[in-house]
Structures are given as C-alpha cells and as structure tokens.
Amino acid sequence: MTAPIALTIAGSDSGGGAGIQADLKTFSALGCYGASVVTALTAQNTRTVALVEPASPAMIAGQMRAVLDDLDVRAVKLGMLGGAQAIATVAGGLDGCGLPIVLDPVMVAKSGDRLLPPDAIDALRALLSCATLLTPNLPEAACLLGCAPATTPAQMAEQGAALRAMGAGAVLMKGGHGDGAICTDLLVTAQGATPFSARRLSTRNTHGTGCTLSAAIAAGLAHALPLEQAVGVAHRYLQRAIAAADDLCVGSGHGPVHHFHAVWSHG
C-alpha cells in the first residue's frame, strides 16, 4: 500500500513547532508521505522569531519543479510564503496543476512577530483564486478583507462568503481567536456554512495550530476525502493534539501541539 503524497510550501521553523516541520509531522501522523518546498528560513523558538531569511524566487521555483516533475503529489498546503515575489512564484508554479490546494494565509507568528510584509497582502489576495480552501483565523480574514475581525457566527459567515467572492473555492473561518468556552470553526462553501465546534482547552502550548490544521486538511484531501470530511478529520486531530500538548513540555514560551499524540507512549 502506497501512502499518498502531500506537498507543503512554507517556511522553516527552527523550533520545530510550526511551518514545514509541523506540516511534515502532521502528514506523517495522518498516513501521508510529505514533500516540501522551503520558502524561508526562520531563526525561531517558542518565544520569538529572531530572524527571517527568504529563499530566492529561483530556489522556490526550482524546488517546486523538482517535486512536481517527479512525485505523484495529491494535495498541496501553502503556508508562510514570505513576500510578493515568492507568492507570485508559487502561483506560477501551481498554475494549471489541477491539485487541491489548502492556503493558510500566514501573516503573524504565535509570538506576535510579523511573517508577511504589508506590501505583500495584495499579492496574497490575488492567490486566493488558486485555493480550494482558505483557512484564515479571524485577524487574517479581517486583514484580507480590510475590515474589523468578526465577533459573531453571523459575521464569520459573512466574511467567509466575502473571501469566497474574492476567489477562494471555500473558506474555513477559524475561531481560535474568539471568546467563550466553545471554539467554533466555520466552513463556508457554495452550499452554506457548516460549524465544527470543540471545547476551548486551557494551555499555552498552541504553537503551530494553524499550520497543523491546514496540513491535516491537505492530508485528508490527499487521501481523496471530500472537503467537509477532510475538515472534520483534521479538526478532531488538532483538538487531540492540543489536549496532549502539555505532555511535550517543549520550550519556555508557546510550545507546540503534540502531532504524534496517537503514536507516542507516555507510560
């Protein structure tokens, strides 16, 4: 039995909790072979992003050609792209590929450090038309739309529909930045809005949650799951990874979620 191949195009997190590293762990945990295109190097840990060094457009394009010319990729996850040139390069490399694409519009790290320059936001908006699914958190959705963050389910649905109108095939509005005991993500498609809810867990170890969720959805799509089912499987996987996050005790800041919670023994 051959595992389907999922490709992540994103930045490298030297602390291992987010970015390429989180994506590859998620792909492996969910039965996919992971390939990668590195868009940027970061000097990063659980507390801060100290330095970001982007890969050249030529290197990004070269990595994409090397992977897509040889490997039978079944789904693509886009994460931190770094800047307008990188975004344009990725868009060109994926043009006409016919693959399901999950776009996580990474703009700010968990530490608060900016990962996308303001002058690249228009380029990111243009990339929405490539996305089978866009997975913004509430501040990211607001930034893409140029409005205030949603504070109610109705506003989340409206903003998701507005992002679909900008070109995204479907939008998963992530509710992690909201308030209340229940955290709800809202999948907005042409058919309407479907909620995915879970109890909000008390932990500071949530580094890489956005990367992990979008990678998990891409893994589901690589396994040929329908979109709503892929989102459901990914949502449950992430909740369990957050619930087990404190078992890892990595770093002194916002530690990572536990990608291998179903595999590692804690006895």
Short mmCIF file of C-alpha atoms in Angstrom, two decimals:
data_model
loop_
_atom_site.label_atom_id
_atom_site.label_comp_id
_atom_site.label_asym_id
_atom_site.label_seq_id
_atom_site.Cartn_x
_atom_site.Cartn_y
_atom_site.Cartn_z
CA MET A 1 0.00 0.00 0.00
CA THR A 2 1.47 3.34 -1.09
CA ALA A 3 0.86 6.42 1.04
CA PRO A 4 -0.45 9.43 -0.88
CA ILE A 5 1.98 12.32 -1.23
CA ALA A 6 1.18 15.74 0.21
CA LEU A 7 3.34 18.78 -0.53
CA THR A 8 3.88 21.69 1.84
CA ILE A 9 5.16 25.02 0.52
CA ALA A 10 6.02 27.08 3.57
CA GLY A 11 8.71 28.49 5.84
CA SER A 12 11.01 26.51 8.09
CA ASP A 13 10.58 26.80 11.88
CA SER A 14 13.90 26.03 13.59
CA GLY A 15 11.99 25.35 16.82
CA GLY A 16 10.09 22.54 15.09
CA GLY A 17 6.58 23.51 16.19
CA ALA A 18 5.16 25.26 13.13
CA GLY A 19 5.85 25.71 9.42
CA ILE A 20 7.41 22.98 7.31
CA GLN A 21 8.28 20.92 10.39
CA ALA A 22 4.72 20.90 11.74
CA ASP A 23 3.33 20.12 8.29
CA LEU A 24 5.60 17.13 7.72
CA LYS A 25 4.82 15.75 11.19
CA THR A 26 1.10 16.13 10.51
CA PHE A 27 1.33 14.46 7.11
CA SER A 28 3.19 11.52 8.66
CA ALA A 29 0.75 11.21 11.57
CA LEU A 30 -2.16 11.07 9.12
CA GLY A 31 -0.69 8.50 6.75
CA CYS A 32 0.79 10.70 4.02
CA TYR A 33 4.29 10.93 2.60
CA GLY A 34 5.37 14.55 2.98
CA ALA A 35 7.37 16.56 0.46
CA SER A 36 8.38 20.18 0.94
CA VAL A 37 9.34 23.44 -0.70
CA VAL A 38 11.06 25.84 1.73
CA THR A 39 10.15 29.49 1.11
CA ALA A 40 12.10 30.99 4.00
CA LEU A 41 14.39 30.14 6.89
CA THR A 42 13.50 31.43 10.34
CA ALA A 43 15.60 31.61 13.49
CA GLN A 44 12.68 30.81 15.77
CA ASN A 45 11.80 29.19 19.08
CA THR A 46 8.74 29.06 21.33
CA ARG A 47 9.28 32.68 22.42
CA THR A 48 10.23 34.67 19.36
CA VAL A 49 11.14 34.87 15.69
CA ALA A 50 14.65 36.36 15.78
CA LEU A 51 15.46 36.36 12.07
CA VAL A 52 13.78 35.57 8.75
CA GLU A 53 15.74 34.93 5.56
CA PRO A 54 13.64 34.35 2.41
CA ALA A 55 14.56 31.84 -0.25
CA SER A 56 15.15 33.31 -3.69
CA PRO A 57 12.33 33.04 -6.26
CA ALA A 58 14.64 30.87 -8.37
CA MET A 59 15.18 28.45 -5.48
CA ILE A 60 11.45 28.29 -4.73
CA ALA A 61 10.67 27.62 -8.39
CA GLY A 62 13.44 25.03 -8.61
CA GLN A 63 12.16 23.14 -5.59
CA MET A 64 8.63 23.15 -6.98
CA ARG A 65 9.76 21.82 -10.35
CA ALA A 66 11.89 19.12 -8.72
CA VAL A 67 8.99 17.85 -6.61
CA LEU A 68 6.13 18.17 -9.09
CA ASP A 69 8.09 16.75 -12.05
CA ASP A 70 8.87 13.52 -10.18
CA LEU A 71 6.45 12.90 -7.29
CA ASP A 72 2.78 11.99 -7.62
CA VAL A 73 1.55 14.80 -5.39
CA ARG A 74 -2.12 14.52 -4.44
CA ALA A 75 -2.61 17.74 -2.44
CA VAL A 76 -0.74 20.95 -1.63
CA LYS A 77 -0.66 23.05 1.53
CA LEU A 78 0.56 26.65 1.32
CA GLY A 79 1.80 28.33 4.48
CA MET A 80 4.26 31.16 5.10
CA LEU A 81 5.27 32.47 1.68
CA GLY A 82 7.25 35.48 2.84
CA GLY A 83 6.73 38.19 0.24
CA ALA A 84 5.14 39.29 -3.01
CA GLN A 85 7.82 37.77 -5.25
CA ALA A 86 7.59 34.43 -3.51
CA ILE A 87 3.80 34.45 -3.76
CA ALA A 88 3.94 35.19 -7.49
CA THR A 89 6.49 32.41 -7.96
CA VAL A 90 4.33 29.88 -6.12
CA ALA A 91 1.23 30.94 -8.06
CA GLY A 92 3.08 30.46 -11.34
CA GLY A 93 4.40 27.07 -10.30
CA LEU A 94 0.94 25.81 -9.36
CA ASP A 95 -0.90 27.26 -12.35
CA GLY A 96 -2.86 24.52 -14.06
CA CYS A 97 -1.68 21.78 -11.68
CA GLY A 98 -5.25 20.61 -11.01
CA LEU A 99 -4.45 19.66 -7.40
CA PRO A 100 -6.47 20.51 -4.29
CA ILE A 101 -4.73 23.44 -2.57
CA VAL A 102 -5.16 24.46 1.06
CA LEU A 103 -3.99 28.05 1.64
CA ASP A 104 -3.17 29.08 5.20
CA PRO A 105 -2.62 32.86 4.94
CA VAL A 106 0.22 33.08 7.48
CA MET A 107 0.82 36.69 8.48
CA VAL A 108 1.83 36.75 12.16
CA ALA A 109 3.57 34.13 14.34
CA LYS A 110 2.16 32.98 17.69
CA SER A 111 4.82 35.16 19.33
CA GLY A 112 3.36 38.22 17.62
CA ASP A 113 6.20 38.59 15.11
CA ARG A 114 5.08 39.60 11.60
CA LEU A 115 5.79 36.96 8.93
CA LEU A 116 4.29 38.73 5.91
CA PRO A 117 5.24 42.30 4.94
CA PRO A 118 2.28 44.66 4.45
CA ASP A 119 3.20 45.22 0.79
CA ALA A 120 2.61 41.51 0.07
CA ILE A 121 -1.03 41.44 1.18
CA ASP A 122 -2.36 42.36 -2.28
CA ALA A 123 -0.32 39.51 -3.78
CA LEU A 124 -1.80 37.16 -1.21
CA ARG A 125 -5.31 38.33 -2.11
CA ALA A 126 -4.55 37.51 -5.75
CA LEU A 127 -3.52 33.99 -4.71
CA LEU A 128 -6.99 33.24 -3.31
CA SER A 129 -8.21 32.11 -6.72
CA CYS A 130 -5.73 29.19 -6.52
CA ALA A 131 -7.17 27.94 -3.23
CA THR A 132 -9.53 25.00 -2.95
CA LEU A 133 -9.75 26.02 0.71
CA LEU A 134 -8.60 29.15 2.52
CA THR A 135 -8.03 28.77 6.28
CA PRO A 136 -7.75 32.23 7.90
CA ASN A 137 -8.02 32.96 11.59
CA LEU A 138 -10.22 35.93 12.47
CA PRO A 139 -7.47 38.60 12.31
CA GLU A 140 -6.17 37.20 9.00
CA ALA A 141 -9.64 37.21 7.46
CA ALA A 142 -10.12 40.81 8.59
CA CYS A 143 -6.76 41.83 7.12
CA LEU A 144 -7.54 40.24 3.76
CA LEU A 145 -10.92 41.99 3.68
CA GLY A 146 -9.76 45.31 5.12
CA CYS A 147 -12.32 45.28 7.94
CA ALA A 148 -12.64 44.56 11.67
CA PRO A 149 -12.38 40.95 12.90
CA ALA A 150 -15.63 39.00 13.16
CA THR A 151 -17.08 38.69 16.66
CA THR A 152 -20.23 36.64 15.97
CA PRO A 153 -21.04 33.49 13.97
CA ALA A 154 -23.06 35.60 11.55
CA GLN A 155 -20.09 37.89 10.92
CA MET A 156 -17.82 34.86 10.45
CA ALA A 157 -20.21 33.52 7.80
CA GLU A 158 -20.41 36.92 6.07
CA GLN A 159 -16.64 37.29 5.98
CA GLY A 160 -16.21 33.73 4.74
CA ALA A 161 -18.65 34.45 1.91
CA ALA A 162 -16.78 37.67 1.09
CA LEU A 163 -13.50 35.77 0.85
CA ARG A 164 -15.16 33.24 -1.43
CA ALA A 165 -16.27 36.13 -3.60
CA MET A 166 -12.61 37.18 -3.82
CA GLY A 167 -11.77 33.83 -5.41
CA ALA A 168 -11.34 31.12 -2.78
CA GLY A 169 -13.25 27.92 -3.51
CA ALA A 170 -14.20 27.50 0.16
CA VAL A 171 -13.20 29.19 3.40
CA LEU A 172 -12.65 27.76 6.88
CA MET A 173 -13.04 30.67 9.31
CA LYS A 174 -11.03 29.59 12.37
CA GLY A 175 -12.47 30.69 15.70
CA GLY A 176 -9.44 30.20 17.94
CA HIS A 177 -9.07 33.95 18.47
CA GLY A 178 -12.67 34.25 19.66
CA ASP A 179 -14.04 34.12 23.19
CA GLY A 180 -16.12 31.62 25.12
CA ALA A 181 -15.85 28.07 26.39
CA ILE A 182 -16.58 26.62 22.95
CA CYS A 183 -14.32 27.24 19.97
CA THR A 184 -16.06 27.05 16.59
CA ASP A 185 -14.55 26.94 13.12
CA LEU A 186 -16.97 27.68 10.27
CA LEU A 187 -16.63 26.04 6.85
CA VAL A 188 -18.17 28.34 4.26
CA THR A 189 -18.88 26.81 0.83
CA ALA A 190 -21.27 27.40 -2.04
CA GLN A 191 -23.75 25.20 -0.17
CA GLY A 192 -23.70 27.25 3.04
CA ALA A 193 -21.87 27.26 6.38
CA THR A 194 -21.00 24.20 8.48
CA PRO A 195 -19.72 24.61 12.07
CA PHE A 196 -17.02 22.49 13.68
CA SER A 197 -17.02 23.05 17.44
CA ALA A 198 -14.95 21.84 20.37
CA ARG A 199 -14.36 22.77 23.98
CA ARG A 200 -11.74 25.50 24.30
CA LEU A 201 -8.72 23.94 26.02
CA SER A 202 -6.65 25.74 28.63
CA THR A 203 -2.99 25.54 27.55
CA ARG A 204 -0.31 27.93 26.38
CA ASN A 205 1.11 25.21 24.13
CA THR A 206 -0.67 26.12 20.90
CA HIS A 207 2.30 26.99 18.66
CA GLY A 208 1.64 25.70 15.15
CA THR A 209 -2.10 25.12 15.46
CA GLY A 210 -2.90 26.92 12.20
CA CYS A 211 -0.16 25.12 10.28
CA THR A 212 -1.21 21.80 11.73
CA LEU A 213 -4.90 22.20 10.90
CA SER A 214 -4.31 23.22 7.30
CA ALA A 215 -1.76 20.43 6.81
CA ALA A 216 -4.20 17.91 8.29
CA ILE A 217 -6.89 19.04 5.85
CA ALA A 218 -4.43 18.72 2.97
CA ALA A 219 -3.63 15.19 4.17
CA GLY A 220 -7.32 14.34 4.07
CA LEU A 221 -7.62 15.71 0.54
CA ALA A 222 -4.55 13.69 -0.48
CA HIS A 223 -6.45 10.64 0.77
CA ALA A 224 -9.29 11.73 -1.57
CA LEU A 225 -11.71 12.61 1.24
CA PRO A 226 -14.50 15.07 0.39
CA LEU A 227 -13.70 18.56 1.68
CA GLU A 228 -16.16 18.59 4.59
CA GLN A 229 -14.99 15.16 5.75
CA ALA A 230 -11.33 16.21 5.46
CA VAL A 231 -12.05 19.27 7.61
CA GLY A 232 -13.84 17.14 10.21
CA VAL A 233 -11.00 14.64 10.47
CA ALA A 234 -8.45 17.46 10.71
CA HIS A 235 -10.47 19.31 13.36
CA ARG A 236 -10.61 16.22 15.58
CA TYR A 237 -6.91 15.52 15.06
CA LEU A 238 -5.95 19.04 16.08
CA GLN A 239 -8.14 19.01 19.20
CA ARG A 240 -6.44 15.83 20.37
CA ALA A 241 -3.01 17.28 19.55
CA ILE A 242 -3.81 20.37 21.65
CA ALA A 243 -5.17 18.24 24.50
CA ALA A 244 -1.87 16.32 24.62
CA ALA A 245 0.36 19.37 24.08
CA ASP A 246 1.32 19.80 27.73
CA ASP A 247 2.84 16.30 27.70
CA LEU A 248 5.67 17.56 25.46
CA CYS A 249 6.97 20.45 27.61
CA VAL A 250 8.98 21.94 24.73
CA GLY A 251 10.46 25.39 25.32
CA SER A 252 9.52 28.12 27.79
CA GLY A 253 7.06 30.08 25.63
CA HIS A 254 4.21 28.93 23.41
CA GLY A 255 5.11 25.26 22.99
CA PRO A 256 3.96 23.07 20.09
CA VAL A 257 0.95 20.82 19.90
CA HIS A 258 1.57 17.06 20.06
CA HIS A 259 1.48 15.86 16.48
CA PHE A 260 2.15 12.24 17.42
CA HIS A 261 -0.28 12.01 20.34
CA ALA A 262 -1.77 8.81 18.93
CA VAL A 263 1.62 7.13 18.45
CA TRP A 264 3.94 8.01 21.32
CA SER A 265 3.65 6.21 24.62
CA HIS A 266 3.50 8.30 27.78
CA GLY A 267 3.59 5.44 30.23
#
